[in-house]
PDB file of C-alpha atoms and ligand atoms in Angstrom:
ATOM      1  CA  MET A 281     101.826  84.639  97.713  1.00 74.00           C
ATOM      2  CA  ALA A 282      99.995  81.665  96.209  1.00 73.00           C
ATOM      3  CA  GLU A 283     101.235  80.448  92.834  1.00 74.00           C
ATOM      4  CA  ILE A 284      99.641  82.418  90.015  1.00 72.00           C
ATOM      5  CA  THR A 285      98.973  80.540  86.831  1.00 64.00           C
ATOM      6  CA  SER A 286      96.421  82.716  85.094  1.00 64.00           C
ATOM      7  CA  GLY A 287      97.427  85.374  82.655  1.00 90.00           C
ATOM      8  CA  ARG A 288      96.303  88.882  83.574  1.00 97.00           C
ATOM      9  CA  VAL A 289      97.886  90.286  86.698  1.00 98.00           C
ATOM     10  CA  GLY A 290      97.652  93.690  88.366  1.00 98.00           C
ATOM     11  CA  ILE A 291     100.294  94.893  90.803  1.00 98.00           C
ATOM     12  CA  MET A 292      99.430  97.538  93.373  1.00 98.00           C
ATOM     13  CA  GLY A 293     102.466  98.904  95.156  1.00 97.00           C
ATOM     14  CA  GLY A 294     102.305 101.312  98.053  1.00 97.00           C
ATOM     15  CA  THR A 295     103.501 102.203 101.492  1.00 97.00           C
ATOM     16  CA  PHE A 296     100.053 101.313 102.838  1.00 98.00           C
ATOM     17  CA  ASP A 297     100.661 103.281 106.041  1.00 98.00           C
ATOM     18  CA  PRO A 298      97.821 102.447 106.541  1.00 98.00           C
ATOM     19  CA  ILE A 299      96.004 100.822 103.603  1.00 98.00           C
ATOM     20  CA  HIS A 300      92.651 102.552 103.005  1.00 98.00           C
ATOM     21  CA  CYS A 301      89.490 102.281 100.928  1.00 98.00           C
ATOM     22  CA  GLY A 302      90.994 104.499  98.188  1.00 97.00           C
ATOM     23  CA  HIS A 303      93.661 101.832  97.513  1.00 98.00           C
ATOM     24  CA  LEU A 304      91.116  99.027  97.534  1.00 98.00           C
ATOM     25  CA  ALA A 305      88.632 100.833  95.288  1.00 97.00           C
ATOM     26  CA  ALA A 306      91.391 101.762  92.802  1.00 98.00           C
ATOM     27  CA  ALA A 307      92.556  98.148  92.605  1.00 98.00           C
ATOM     28  CA  GLU A 308      89.034  96.801  92.209  1.00 98.00           C
ATOM     29  CA  ALA A 309      88.254  99.355  89.476  1.00 98.00           C
ATOM     30  CA  ALA A 310      91.413  98.310  87.608  1.00 98.00           C
ATOM     31  CA  ARG A 311      90.551  94.637  88.003  1.00 98.00           C
ATOM     32  CA  GLU A 312      87.134  95.140  86.500  1.00 98.00           C
ATOM     33  CA  ALA A 313      88.135  97.528  83.707  1.00 98.00           C
ATOM     34  CA  PHE A 314      91.116  95.431  82.556  1.00 98.00           C
ATOM     35  CA  SER A 315      89.640  91.971  83.269  1.00 97.00           C
ATOM     36  CA  LEU A 316      92.496  91.132  85.621  1.00 98.00           C
ATOM     37  CA  ASP A 317      92.530  87.661  87.189  1.00 97.00           C
ATOM     38  CA  THR A 318      94.578  88.682  90.210  1.00 97.00           C
ATOM     39  CA  ILE A 319      95.771  91.838  91.917  1.00 98.00           C
ATOM     40  CA  ILE A 320      98.925  91.558  93.999  1.00 98.00           C
ATOM     41  CA  PHE A 321      99.314  94.150  96.746  1.00 98.00           C
ATOM     42  CA  VAL A 322     102.968  94.841  97.466  1.00 98.00           C
ATOM     43  CA  PRO A 323     103.757  96.781 100.638  1.00 98.00           C
ATOM     44  CA  ALA A 324     106.930  98.820 100.134  1.00 96.00           C
ATOM     45  CA  GLY A 325     110.083  98.509 102.195  1.00 95.00           C
ATOM     46  CA  ILE A 326     111.251 102.078 102.705  1.00 92.00           C
ATOM     47  CA  PRO A 327     109.624 104.416 100.166  1.00 85.00           C
ATOM     48  CA  SER A 328     112.272 106.283  98.155  1.00 82.00           C
ATOM     49  CA  HIS A 329     111.098 109.709  99.284  1.00 78.00           C
ATOM     50  CA  LYS A 330     110.950 108.862 102.991  1.00 79.00           C
ATOM     51  CA  ASP A 331     113.250 107.998 105.862  1.00 79.00           C
ATOM     52  CA  GLU A 332     112.934 104.641 107.662  1.00 77.00           C
ATOM     53  CA  THR A 333     111.925 106.401 110.885  1.00 81.00           C
ATOM     54  CA  GLU A 334     109.006 108.100 109.120  1.00 89.00           C
ATOM     55  CA  VAL A 335     107.161 104.882 108.253  1.00 95.00           C
ATOM     56  CA  THR A 336     105.354 102.390 110.453  1.00 97.00           C
ATOM     57  CA  PRO A 337     107.283  99.101 110.904  1.00 96.00           C
ATOM     58  CA  ALA A 338     106.815  96.744 107.966  1.00 96.00           C
ATOM     59  CA  ARG A 339     105.137  93.986 109.989  1.00 97.00           C
ATOM     60  CA  HIS A 340     102.223  96.272 110.852  1.00 98.00           C
ATOM     61  CA  ARG A 341     101.818  97.548 107.278  1.00 98.00           C
ATOM     62  CA  TYR A 342     101.974  93.988 105.951  1.00 98.00           C
ATOM     63  CA  LEU A 343      99.369  92.690 108.400  1.00 98.00           C
ATOM     64  CA  MET A 344      97.005  95.628 107.835  1.00 98.00           C
ATOM     65  CA  THR A 345      97.252  95.037 104.080  1.00 98.00           C
ATOM     66  CA  LEU A 346      96.578  91.336 104.571  1.00 98.00           C
ATOM     67  CA  LEU A 347      93.506  92.083 106.709  1.00 98.00           C
ATOM     68  CA  ALA A 348      92.224  94.582 104.128  1.00 98.00           C
ATOM     69  CA  ILE A 349      92.440  92.257 101.125  1.00 98.00           C
ATOM     70  CA  MET A 350      91.338  88.979 102.730  1.00 97.00           C
ATOM     71  CA  SER A 351      87.668  89.256 101.817  1.00 97.00           C
ATOM     72  CA  ASN A 352      88.375  89.712  98.087  1.00 98.00           C
ATOM     73  CA  PRO A 353      89.209  86.412  96.334  1.00 97.00           C
ATOM     74  CA  TYR A 354      90.989  88.287  93.516  1.00 97.00           C
ATOM     75  CA  PHE A 355      93.413  90.037  95.859  1.00 98.00           C
ATOM     76  CA  GLN A 356      96.763  88.665  97.002  1.00 98.00           C
ATOM     77  CA  ILE A 357      99.751  90.053  98.855  1.00 98.00           C
ATOM     78  CA  SER A 358     103.471  89.737  98.191  1.00 98.00           C
ATOM     79  CA  ARG A 359     106.449  90.297 100.452  1.00 98.00           C
ATOM     80  CA  VAL A 360     108.990  90.875  97.651  1.00 97.00           C
ATOM     81  CA  ASP A 361     109.684  94.479  98.573  1.00 97.00           C
ATOM     82  CA  LEU A 362     109.805  93.743 102.309  1.00 97.00           C
ATOM     83  CA  ASP A 363     112.093  90.750 101.859  1.00 96.00           C
ATOM     84  CA  ARG A 364     114.464  92.648  99.548  1.00 96.00           C
ATOM     85  CA  GLY A 365     114.731  95.310 102.232  1.00 92.00           C
ATOM     86  CA  GLY A 366     115.958  98.866 101.930  1.00 93.00           C
ATOM     87  CA  VAL A 367     114.426 101.457  99.660  1.00 94.00           C
ATOM     88  CA  THR A 368     111.738 100.177  97.293  1.00 96.00           C
ATOM     89  CA  TYR A 369     111.886 101.059  93.604  1.00 96.00           C
ATOM     90  CA  THR A 370     109.091  99.970  91.272  1.00 96.00           C
ATOM     91  CA  VAL A 371     111.557  98.637  88.713  1.00 97.00           C
ATOM     92  CA  ASP A 372     112.854  96.119  91.309  1.00 97.00           C
ATOM     93  CA  THR A 373     109.313  95.164  92.346  1.00 98.00           C
ATOM     94  CA  LEU A 374     108.426  94.412  88.735  1.00 98.00           C
ATOM     95  CA  ARG A 375     111.666  92.549  88.015  1.00 98.00           C
ATOM     96  CA  ASP A 376     111.239  90.311  91.085  1.00 98.00           C
ATOM     97  CA  LEU A 377     107.537  89.623  90.567  1.00 97.00           C
ATOM     98  CA  ARG A 378     108.057  88.895  86.864  1.00 96.00           C
ATOM     99  CA  ARG A 379     110.302  86.017  87.932  1.00 95.00           C
ATOM    100  CA  GLU A 380     107.470  84.496  89.976  1.00 94.00           C
ATOM    101  CA  LEU A 381     104.804  84.903  87.292  1.00 95.00           C
ATOM    102  CA  PRO A 382     104.242  82.846  84.147  1.00 94.00           C
ATOM    103  CA  ALA A 383     106.435  84.184  81.307  1.00 92.00           C
ATOM    104  CA  ASP A 384     103.412  85.026  79.178  1.00 93.00           C
ATOM    105  CA  ALA A 385     101.518  86.871  81.932  1.00 96.00           C
ATOM    106  CA  ALA A 386     100.123  90.290  81.014  1.00 97.00           C
ATOM    107  CA  VAL A 387     101.324  92.498  83.851  1.00 98.00           C
ATOM    108  CA  TYR A 388      99.787  95.847  84.786  1.00 98.00           C
ATOM    109  CA  PHE A 389     101.207  98.130  87.442  1.00 98.00           C
ATOM    110  CA  ILE A 390      98.476 100.205  89.073  1.00 98.00           C
ATOM    111  CA  THR A 391      99.287 103.676  90.379  1.00 97.00           C
ATOM    112  CA  GLY A 392      97.380 106.736  91.437  1.00 96.00           C
ATOM    113  CA  ALA A 393      97.713 109.929  89.407  1.00 94.00           C
ATOM    114  CA  ASP A 394     100.158 111.483  91.880  1.00 94.00           C
ATOM    115  CA  ALA A 395     102.576 108.567  91.624  1.00 93.00           C
ATOM    116  CA  ILE A 396     102.675 108.309  87.826  1.00 93.00           C
ATOM    117  CA  LEU A 397     103.205 112.066  87.482  1.00 93.00           C
ATOM    118  CA  GLU A 398     106.533 111.628  89.296  1.00 92.00           C
ATOM    119  CA  ILE A 399     107.719 108.804  87.077  1.00 90.00           C
ATOM    120  CA  LEU A 400     110.782 110.622  85.745  1.00 88.00           C
ATOM    121  CA  SER A 401     112.185 110.719  89.280  1.00 90.00           C
ATOM    122  CA  TRP A 402     111.951 106.934  89.582  1.00 91.00           C
ATOM    123  CA  LYS A 403     114.901 104.559  89.247  1.00 93.00           C
ATOM    124  CA  GLU A 404     115.114 103.336  85.617  1.00 96.00           C
ATOM    125  CA  PRO A 405     111.646 104.566  84.599  1.00 95.00           C
ATOM    126  CA  GLY A 406     111.993 103.311  81.022  1.00 96.00           C
ATOM    127  CA  ARG A 407     112.881  99.847  82.270  1.00 97.00           C
ATOM    128  CA  ALA A 408     109.859  99.879  84.610  1.00 97.00           C
ATOM    129  CA  LEU A 409     107.603 100.811  81.689  1.00 97.00           C
ATOM    130  CA  SER A 410     109.053  97.923  79.658  1.00 97.00           C
ATOM    131  CA  LEU A 411     108.358  95.407  82.424  1.00 97.00           C
ATOM    132  CA  ALA A 412     104.647  96.232  82.769  1.00 97.00           C
ATOM    133  CA  GLU A 413     101.878  98.268  81.267  1.00 98.00           C
ATOM    134  CA  PHE A 414     100.638 100.953  83.639  1.00 97.00           C
ATOM    135  CA  ILE A 415      97.152 101.811  84.804  1.00 97.00           C
ATOM    136  CA  ALA A 416      97.024 105.388  86.078  1.00 97.00           C
ATOM    137  CA  VAL A 417      93.983 105.798  88.289  1.00 97.00           C
ATOM    138  CA  THR A 418      92.527 109.283  88.681  1.00 95.00           C
ATOM    139  CA  ARG A 419      92.876 110.807  92.133  1.00 94.00           C
ATOM    140  CA  PRO A 420      91.308 114.043  93.377  1.00 92.00           C
ATOM    141  CA  GLY A 421      93.784 116.909  93.305  1.00 92.00           C
ATOM    142  CA  TYR A 422      96.067 115.453  90.608  1.00 92.00           C
ATOM    143  CA  GLY A 423      95.415 116.186  86.931  1.00 91.00           C
ATOM    144  CA  LEU A 424      96.440 113.542  84.450  1.00 91.00           C
ATOM    145  CA  GLU A 425      96.273 116.065  81.614  1.00 91.00           C
ATOM    146  CA  GLN A 426      99.915 116.786  82.569  1.00 90.00           C
ATOM    147  CA  LEU A 427     100.883 113.172  81.977  1.00 92.00           C
ATOM    148  CA  SER A 428     102.510 113.664  78.568  1.00 92.00           C
ATOM    149  CA  GLN A 429     104.616 116.478  80.020  1.00 92.00           C
ATOM    150  CA  ALA A 430     105.475 114.381  83.083  1.00 92.00           C
ATOM    151  CA  LEU A 431     106.682 111.559  80.850  1.00 93.00           C
ATOM    152  CA  GLY A 432     109.006 113.896  78.967  1.00 93.00           C
ATOM    153  CA  PRO A 433     111.448 111.930  76.817  1.00 93.00           C
ATOM    154  CA  LEU A 434     109.647 108.658  77.593  1.00 94.00           C
ATOM    155  CA  TYR A 435     106.361 109.813  76.111  1.00 93.00           C
ATOM    156  CA  GLU A 436     106.933 108.799  72.483  1.00 93.00           C
ATOM    157  CA  GLU A 437     108.077 105.282  73.265  1.00 94.00           C
ATOM    158  CA  PHE A 438     105.772 104.417  76.135  1.00 95.00           C
ATOM    159  CA  GLN A 439     102.551 106.426  75.827  1.00 93.00           C
ATOM    160  CA  ASP A 440     100.651 103.371  74.552  1.00 96.00           C
ATOM    161  CA  ARG A 441     101.635 101.393  77.643  1.00 96.00           C
ATOM    162  CA  ILE A 442     100.015 103.830  80.067  1.00 96.00           C
ATOM    163  CA  HIS A 443      96.258 103.617  80.418  1.00 96.00           C
ATOM    164  CA  ILE A 444      94.266 106.245  82.264  1.00 96.00           C
ATOM    165  CA  LEU A 445      91.382 104.888  84.313  1.00 97.00           C
ATOM    166  CA  GLU A 446      88.680 107.244  85.548  1.00 95.00           C
ATOM    167  CA  THR A 447      87.376 106.032  88.881  1.00 93.00           C
ATOM    168  CA  PRO A 448      84.819 107.489  91.294  1.00 92.00           C
ATOM    169  CA  PRO A 449      86.947 110.076  93.095  1.00 91.00           C
ATOM    170  CA  MET A 450      87.929 109.145  96.625  1.00 93.00           C
ATOM    171  CA  GLY A 451      89.712 111.966  98.386  1.00 93.00           C
ATOM    172  CA  ILE A 452      91.343 109.642 100.894  1.00 96.00           C
ATOM    173  CA  SER A 453      95.050 109.507 101.718  1.00 97.00           C
ATOM    174  CA  SER A 454      97.071 107.681 104.357  1.00 98.00           C
ATOM    175  CA  THR A 455      98.468 111.059 105.397  1.00 97.00           C
ATOM    176  CA  ASP A 456      94.950 112.294 106.162  1.00 97.00           C
ATOM    177  CA  ILE A 457      94.074 109.097 108.012  1.00 98.00           C
ATOM    178  CA  ARG A 458      97.204 109.311 110.171  1.00 98.00           C
ATOM    179  CA  ARG A 459      96.374 112.938 110.972  1.00 97.00           C
ATOM    180  CA  ARG A 460      92.759 112.137 111.860  1.00 97.00           C
ATOM    181  CA  LEU A 461      93.814 109.319 114.177  1.00 97.00           C
ATOM    182  CA  ALA A 462      96.378 111.492 115.914  1.00 96.00           C
ATOM    183  CA  GLU A 463      93.665 114.094 116.465  1.00 96.00           C
ATOM    184  CA  GLY A 464      91.252 111.501 117.849  1.00 95.00           C
ATOM    185  CA  ARG A 465      88.903 111.871 114.876  1.00 96.00           C
ATOM    186  CA  SER A 466      86.988 109.102 113.117  1.00 96.00           C
ATOM    187  CA  VAL A 467      88.349 107.126 110.162  1.00 97.00           C
ATOM    188  CA  ARG A 468      85.455 104.680 110.105  1.00 97.00           C
ATOM    189  CA  TYR A 469      84.491 103.816 106.475  1.00 97.00           C
ATOM    190  CA  LEU A 470      87.772 105.288 105.232  1.00 98.00           C
ATOM    191  CA  VAL A 471      89.635 102.092 106.163  1.00 98.00           C
ATOM    192  CA  PRO A 472      88.149  98.572 106.421  1.00 98.00           C
ATOM    193  CA  GLU A 473      86.793  97.679 109.875  1.00 98.00           C
ATOM    194  CA  THR A 474      89.417  94.972 110.277  1.00 98.00           C
ATOM    195  CA  VAL A 475      92.187  97.501 109.693  1.00 98.00           C
ATOM    196  CA  LEU A 476      90.668  99.957 112.142  1.00 98.00           C
ATOM    197  CA  THR A 477      90.483  97.247 114.811  1.00 97.00           C
ATOM    198  CA  TYR A 478      94.150  96.403 114.191  1.00 98.00           C
ATOM    199  CA  ILE A 479      95.145 100.074 114.439  1.00 98.00           C
ATOM    200  CA  ARG A 480      93.319 100.434 117.742  1.00 96.00           C
ATOM    201  CA  ASN A 481      94.606  97.183 119.219  1.00 96.00           C
ATOM    202  CA  HIS A 482      98.190  98.164 118.466  1.00 96.00           C
ATOM    203  CA  GLY A 483      97.787 101.833 119.308  1.00 95.00           C
ATOM    204  CA  LEU A 484      99.162 102.873 115.911  1.00 97.00           C
ATOM    205  CA  TYR A 485      99.165 106.507 114.790  1.00 97.00           C
ATOM    206  CA  GLY A 486      98.325 107.661 118.279  1.00 92.00           C
ATOM    207  CA  ALA A 487      94.889 106.054 118.017  1.00 80.00           C
ATOM    208  CA  ALA A 488      92.981 105.402 121.230  1.00 71.00           C
ATOM    209  CA  GLY A 489      91.346 102.006 121.889  1.00 64.00           C
ATOM    210  CA  GLU A 490      87.723 101.179 121.076  1.00 57.00           C
ATOM    211  CA  ARG A 491      85.236 103.481 122.719  1.00 51.00           C
TER     212      ARG A 491
HETATM  213  P1  ATP B 542     100.555 108.882 101.778  1.00 79.84           P
HETATM  214  O1  ATP B 542      99.604 110.019 102.036  1.00 79.84           O
HETATM  215  O2  ATP B 542     101.264 108.384 103.012  1.00 79.84           O
HETATM  216  O3  ATP B 542     101.480 109.136 100.618  1.00 79.84           O
HETATM  217  P2  ATP B 542      98.738 107.452 100.062  1.00 79.84           P
HETATM  218  O4  ATP B 542      97.299 107.565 100.439  1.00 79.84           O
HETATM  219  O5  ATP B 542      99.237 108.288  98.935  1.00 79.84           O
HETATM  220  O6  ATP B 542      99.631 107.647 101.360  1.00 79.84           O
HETATM  221  P3  ATP B 542     100.388 105.297  99.148  1.00 79.84           P
HETATM  222  O7  ATP B 542     100.677 104.049  99.904  1.00 79.84           O
HETATM  223  O8  ATP B 542     101.422 106.360  99.044  1.00 79.84           O
HETATM  224  O9  ATP B 542      99.025 105.939  99.787  1.00 79.84           O
HETATM  225  O10 ATP B 542      99.860 104.974  97.698  1.00 79.84           O
HETATM  226  C1  ATP B 542      99.989 103.740  97.028  1.00 79.84           C
HETATM  227  C2  ATP B 542      99.368 103.896  95.646  1.00 79.84           C
HETATM  228  O11 ATP B 542      97.952 104.120  95.750  1.00 79.84           O
HETATM  229  C3  ATP B 542      99.907 105.126  94.876  1.00 79.84           C
HETATM  230  O12 ATP B 542     100.026 104.753  93.513  1.00 79.84           O
HETATM  231  C4  ATP B 542      98.820 106.146  95.074  1.00 79.84           C
HETATM  232  O13 ATP B 542      98.799 107.092  94.037  1.00 79.84           O
HETATM  233  C5  ATP B 542      97.561 105.292  95.064  1.00 79.84           C
HETATM  234  N1  ATP B 542      96.446 105.891  95.804  1.00 79.84           N
HETATM  235  C6  ATP B 542      96.421 106.180  97.127  1.00 79.84           C
HETATM  236  N2  ATP B 542      95.252 106.732  97.488  1.00 79.84           N
HETATM  237  C7  ATP B 542      94.495 106.819  96.364  1.00 79.84           C
HETATM  238  C8  ATP B 542      93.168 107.328  96.093  1.00 79.84           C
HETATM  239  N3  ATP B 542      92.433 107.865  97.052  1.00 79.84           N
HETATM  240  N4  ATP B 542      92.715 107.230  94.806  1.00 79.84           N
HETATM  241  C9  ATP B 542      93.518 106.705  93.841  1.00 79.84           C
HETATM  242  N5  ATP B 542      94.759 106.210  94.030  1.00 79.84           N
HETATM  243  C10 ATP B 542      95.256 106.264  95.270  1.00 79.84           C
HETATM  244 MG1   MG B 543     101.307 108.524  98.574  1.00 79.84          MG
END
């Protein structure tokens, strides 16, 4: 990650298995709406709800993420979660990145609706909410009207630090992309071309080579 000196920073964590246009559009919408100077994409080590054998090796997810963000001068990538190793928890991501950022940086963690609705199951959720403000991006199939309920005891203290961002709905998920590839179906325009080429060249997700 290049040194970041400017003040408004978005952090987009995810398994990115693979990264898709829903991730990119959510990050770009957050950048524009919150006047962010930089968005740092942070591929997760092992996601807390998954087993190591269930995720594609980190080097592939890192390189696909790098390929996906390269054309956007506002986007960067960080290896903090990969280098720490083991299961990734957002609170650790934020703690580690905070150390690399200017002390007065305004830090926003960007999540989709599904992720924020599970916040009470996170490690140290209150601490995570103290380390960054949150941008909860709408996602088809997940209603953010349940957010106050999902926050439970954290609602009173932290509601002002969570901002809901309505974005053009993109019903894309990595799960769906993996399934399509395994079935030999098209994912063109759901992932960037560069990512699709990488997937084909490495035969990931059971994808066949270029036809
Ligand atoms: P999977 O199906 O494997 O869980 P995913 O598509 O949910 O993959 P993740 O890497 O789990 O992708 O998600 C990283 C972050 O991006 C999460 O905060 C998630 O909510 C958000 N996100 C993913 N897809 C979308 C989308 N289509 N619209 C808005 N947010 C999204
Ligand atoms: Mg997910």
